[in-house]
Amino acid sequence: MNGVMYAAAGAENHPTVLNLHGTPGNEQNLDIAQTLRRAGYNVLSFHYRGSWGSPGKFTQAGGVDDSVAAVDFLEDPVVAAGFHIDTKRIFVIGHSYGGFAAARVAAARSNIAGLLLIAPWNPAQDIPLFTVPPEKFAAAAHSIFDDDEGRMGGYTDVDMAKEILAPGYDWRLETSAEGIKNLPILIVSAKYDTPDDQGTELVAALRHLHAADVTTITMDTDHPFSDHRIALQEEILSWLQQRTSRPAINANSR
């Protein structure tokens, strides 16, 4: 898979963030990666198999597997030594579909130090939108996934919809709640986003489980946080610093 490590300066071991973008990945949150690197965090950002030139065939379930493999990569002793990774402080950030993948990764891996979800997508909420007569299925798929063409290899908006409808995989975001309830969690949502990207069901499930450290923030913006990028960076950096005991650094410093 194609990826870039935004390596922090200094020979000491650094807390490290896995950055998972959505589909198709038009917004990759690399401004956040640079902000965190300046503040002393490594950030690994990569493209799932079959997307943006990474070899293989993309599927949404496969992207979750790729994200788990990325954590394995960060924990590899050779990689950890080469990039000065503190393997006890690996955090996962996910945006949209990446939020769904991030929650699954954190639920599956006991070594994750914290989870940050930006407008996390709940695929199961879209199932009713795809439950239409066959002649309307393609239009329904395109209405939800209207920017995927050409970015996910041969995987189309119709393929995405079919994968969510196929039996055998649990597409509910809230299913991850049990596995992440003991983690520090930050969930940032956007006021003008669609209901399937608000994280509502996950937050309710975490509250039902009496999760100890869940912070929720809503910003007055849209799904890519178009006019709140600096505010988003500041919230994420502040939250991470509180959990890694790093000195405060201005997110706008250069």
C-alpha positions as a printed Julia matrix, in Angstrom:
254×3 Matrix{Float64}:
   0.0     0.0     0.0
   1.17    3.51   -0.76
   1.82    5.53    2.37
   3.85    8.33    3.91
   5.26    8.58    7.41
   5.26   12.15    8.67
   8.16   11.62   11.04
   8.61   13.94   14.01
  12.01   15.48   14.69
  14.23   14.19   17.47
  15.85   10.9    18.43
  13.46   10.09   21.28
  10.52    7.75   20.75
   7.39    9.6    19.67
   3.7     8.91   20.16
   2.43    7.88   16.75
  -0.87    8.38   14.94
  -2.39    6.21   12.21
  -4.41    8.5     9.94
  -7.28    6.77    8.06
  -8.98    8.75    5.31
 -12.49    8.23    4.01
 -13.67    7.04    0.62
 -12.58    8.0    -1.86
 -10.03   10.04    0.07
 -10.45   13.47   -1.49
  -9.85   14.84    2.01
  -6.84   13.07    3.52
  -6.36   15.35    6.56
  -2.7    15.9     5.77
  -2.93   19.35    7.34
  -3.67   17.53   10.6
  -0.71   15.24    9.97
   1.63   18.2     9.58
   0.26   19.91   12.68
   0.81   16.78   14.75
   4.3    16.24   13.34
   5.31   19.78   14.35
   4.07   18.97   17.85
   6.2    15.82   18.16
   3.91   13.07   16.86
   4.68   10.66   14.04
   1.76   10.28   11.63
   1.34    7.42    9.15
  -1.09    8.16    6.32
  -1.72    5.56    3.61
  -4.09    4.56    0.81
  -6.11    1.37    1.13
  -5.49   -1.39   -1.4
  -6.88   -0.55   -4.82
  -7.23    3.17   -4.05
  -5.14    6.07   -5.35
  -2.61    3.77   -6.99
  -2.15    1.22   -4.21
  -2.11   -2.25   -5.76
  -4.93   -4.71   -5.23
  -8.71   -4.45   -5.3
 -10.47   -2.11   -2.91
 -13.34   -3.25   -0.74
 -14.64   -1.56    2.37
 -14.11   -4.67    4.49
 -10.63   -4.98    3.0
  -9.84   -1.41    4.03
 -10.47   -2.38    7.64
  -8.02   -5.27    7.24
  -5.5    -2.87    5.67
  -5.83   -0.59    8.68
  -5.1    -3.44   11.07
  -2.06   -4.3     8.94
  -0.91   -0.68    9.27
  -0.93   -1.03   13.06
   1.13   -4.21   12.69
   3.56   -2.2    10.55
   3.93    0.47   13.24
   4.61   -2.19   15.86
   7.26   -3.99   13.84
  10.53   -3.64   15.83
  12.54   -2.58   12.77
   9.96    0.03   11.75
   9.54    1.27   15.32
  13.29    1.73   15.7
  13.66    3.41   12.32
  10.92    5.98   12.95
  11.37    6.29   16.74
   7.85    5.02   17.44
   6.61    4.71   21.01
   4.61    1.52   20.51
   2.82    2.08   23.84
   1.32    5.3    22.49
  -0.24    4.48   19.13
  -3.42    6.44   18.38
  -5.84    6.02   15.47
  -7.61    8.88   13.7
 -10.36    8.14   11.18
 -12.53   10.41    9.05
 -15.87    9.27    7.57
 -15.33    5.69    6.3
 -11.94    5.96    7.99
 -13.82    6.53   11.24
 -15.68    3.26   10.77
 -12.37    1.51   10.04
 -10.63    3.2    12.97
 -13.29    2.05   15.43
 -12.99   -1.52   14.14
  -9.18   -1.42   14.42
  -9.29   -0.07   17.96
 -11.87   -2.67   18.98
  -9.7    -5.46   17.58
  -6.33   -4.38   18.96
  -5.6    -4.07   22.69
  -2.49   -1.92   22.17
  -4.27    1.2    20.85
  -3.78    4.15   23.22
  -6.69    6.25   22.01
  -9.23    6.77   19.23
 -10.18    9.96   17.39
 -13.21    9.88   15.08
 -14.0    12.72   12.68
 -17.55   12.56   11.29
 -17.51    8.75   11.58
 -19.63    6.98    9.0
 -22.2     4.38   10.03
 -22.72    2.35    6.82
 -25.69    0.47    8.26
 -27.69    3.69    8.32
 -27.56    3.85    4.54
 -29.05    0.4     4.0
 -32.64    1.74    3.73
 -31.5     4.15    1.0
 -30.34    1.22   -1.13
 -33.46   -0.87   -0.58
 -35.12    0.26   -3.8
 -36.38   -1.38   -7.02
 -33.54   -2.71   -9.21
 -34.0    -0.01  -11.83
 -33.38    2.68   -9.21
 -30.44    1.01   -7.47
 -27.63    2.61   -9.48
 -29.11    6.08   -9.0
 -29.46    5.49   -5.26
 -25.83    4.35   -5.03
 -24.62    7.38   -6.96
 -26.64    9.73   -4.77
 -24.64    8.6    -1.73
 -21.23    7.83   -3.28
 -21.12   10.49   -5.98
 -17.36   11.18   -5.89
 -15.81    7.71   -5.96
 -15.41    7.12   -9.69
 -11.79    6.76  -10.79
 -10.34    6.93   -7.3
 -10.94    3.38   -6.06
  -9.62    1.5    -9.08
 -12.44   -0.47  -10.64
 -14.58   -0.34   -7.48
 -17.65    1.8    -8.17
 -20.43    3.46   -6.21
 -22.68    0.52   -7.1
 -20.06   -1.88   -5.74
 -19.99    0.04   -2.47
 -23.74   -0.17   -2.1
 -23.8    -3.87   -2.97
 -21.09   -4.62   -0.42
 -23.06   -2.95    2.37
 -26.19   -4.92    1.44
 -24.43   -8.28    1.15
 -24.88  -10.64    4.12
 -22.05  -11.73    6.36
 -20.53   -8.43    7.56
 -21.74   -6.2    10.38
 -21.77   -2.63    9.08
 -23.05   -1.03   12.29
 -20.58    1.51   13.7
 -21.93    0.96   17.21
 -20.86   -2.69   17.13
 -17.36   -1.45   18.01
 -18.54    0.14   21.28
 -17.85   -2.89   23.47
 -14.29   -3.19   22.22
 -13.41    0.5    22.62
 -15.32    1.43   25.78
 -12.16    1.55   27.91
 -10.22    3.77   25.52
  -9.92    7.56   25.53
 -12.17    8.59   22.62
 -12.71   11.9    20.84
 -15.66   12.17   18.43
 -15.92   15.34   16.35
 -19.07   15.8    14.27
 -20.25   18.51   11.89
 -23.57   20.32   12.34
 -24.37   20.32    8.61
 -23.4    16.72    7.98
 -25.77   13.88    7.14
 -27.19   11.7     9.95
 -25.08    8.69    8.96
 -21.87   10.65    9.74
 -22.82   11.99   13.17
 -21.73    9.02   15.31
 -25.05    9.16   17.17
 -25.54    5.42   17.59
 -21.95    4.9    18.7
 -22.15    7.65   21.31
 -25.4     6.18   22.65
 -23.86    2.71   22.85
 -20.78    4.04   24.65
 -22.96    5.87   27.17
 -24.98    2.7    27.73
 -21.72    0.89   28.48
 -20.6     3.69   30.84
 -17.46    4.4    28.83
 -15.17    6.43   31.05
 -13.42    8.84   28.67
 -15.52    9.98   25.72
 -15.33   13.57   24.48
 -17.84   14.75   21.87
 -17.58   18.0    19.94
 -19.88   19.42   17.25
 -18.58   22.1    14.9
 -20.65   24.52   12.85
 -19.47   23.19    9.49
 -19.79   20.47    6.84
 -18.49   16.92    6.39
 -14.91   17.86    5.32
 -14.81   20.63    7.97
 -14.1    23.02    5.1
 -14.06   26.27    7.07
 -13.01   24.78   10.42
  -9.71   23.13    9.53
  -7.61   25.1    12.02
 -10.19   24.59   14.77
 -10.23   20.87   14.02
  -6.44   20.69   14.23
  -6.44   22.55   17.54
  -9.07   20.27   19.1
  -7.26   17.12   18.02
  -3.84   18.35   19.13
  -5.17   19.53   22.5
  -6.9    16.2    23.11
  -3.78   14.24   22.23
  -1.53   16.39   24.36
  -3.73   15.83   27.39
  -3.25   12.08   26.93
   0.43   12.04   26.1
   1.63   14.67   28.61
   3.31   16.75   25.94
   3.8    20.49   26.43
   1.27   22.71   24.69
   2.33   23.87   21.22
   0.46   26.38   19.09
  -1.2    24.47   16.23
  -0.59   27.47   13.94
   3.16   27.74   14.62
   5.59   27.25   11.75
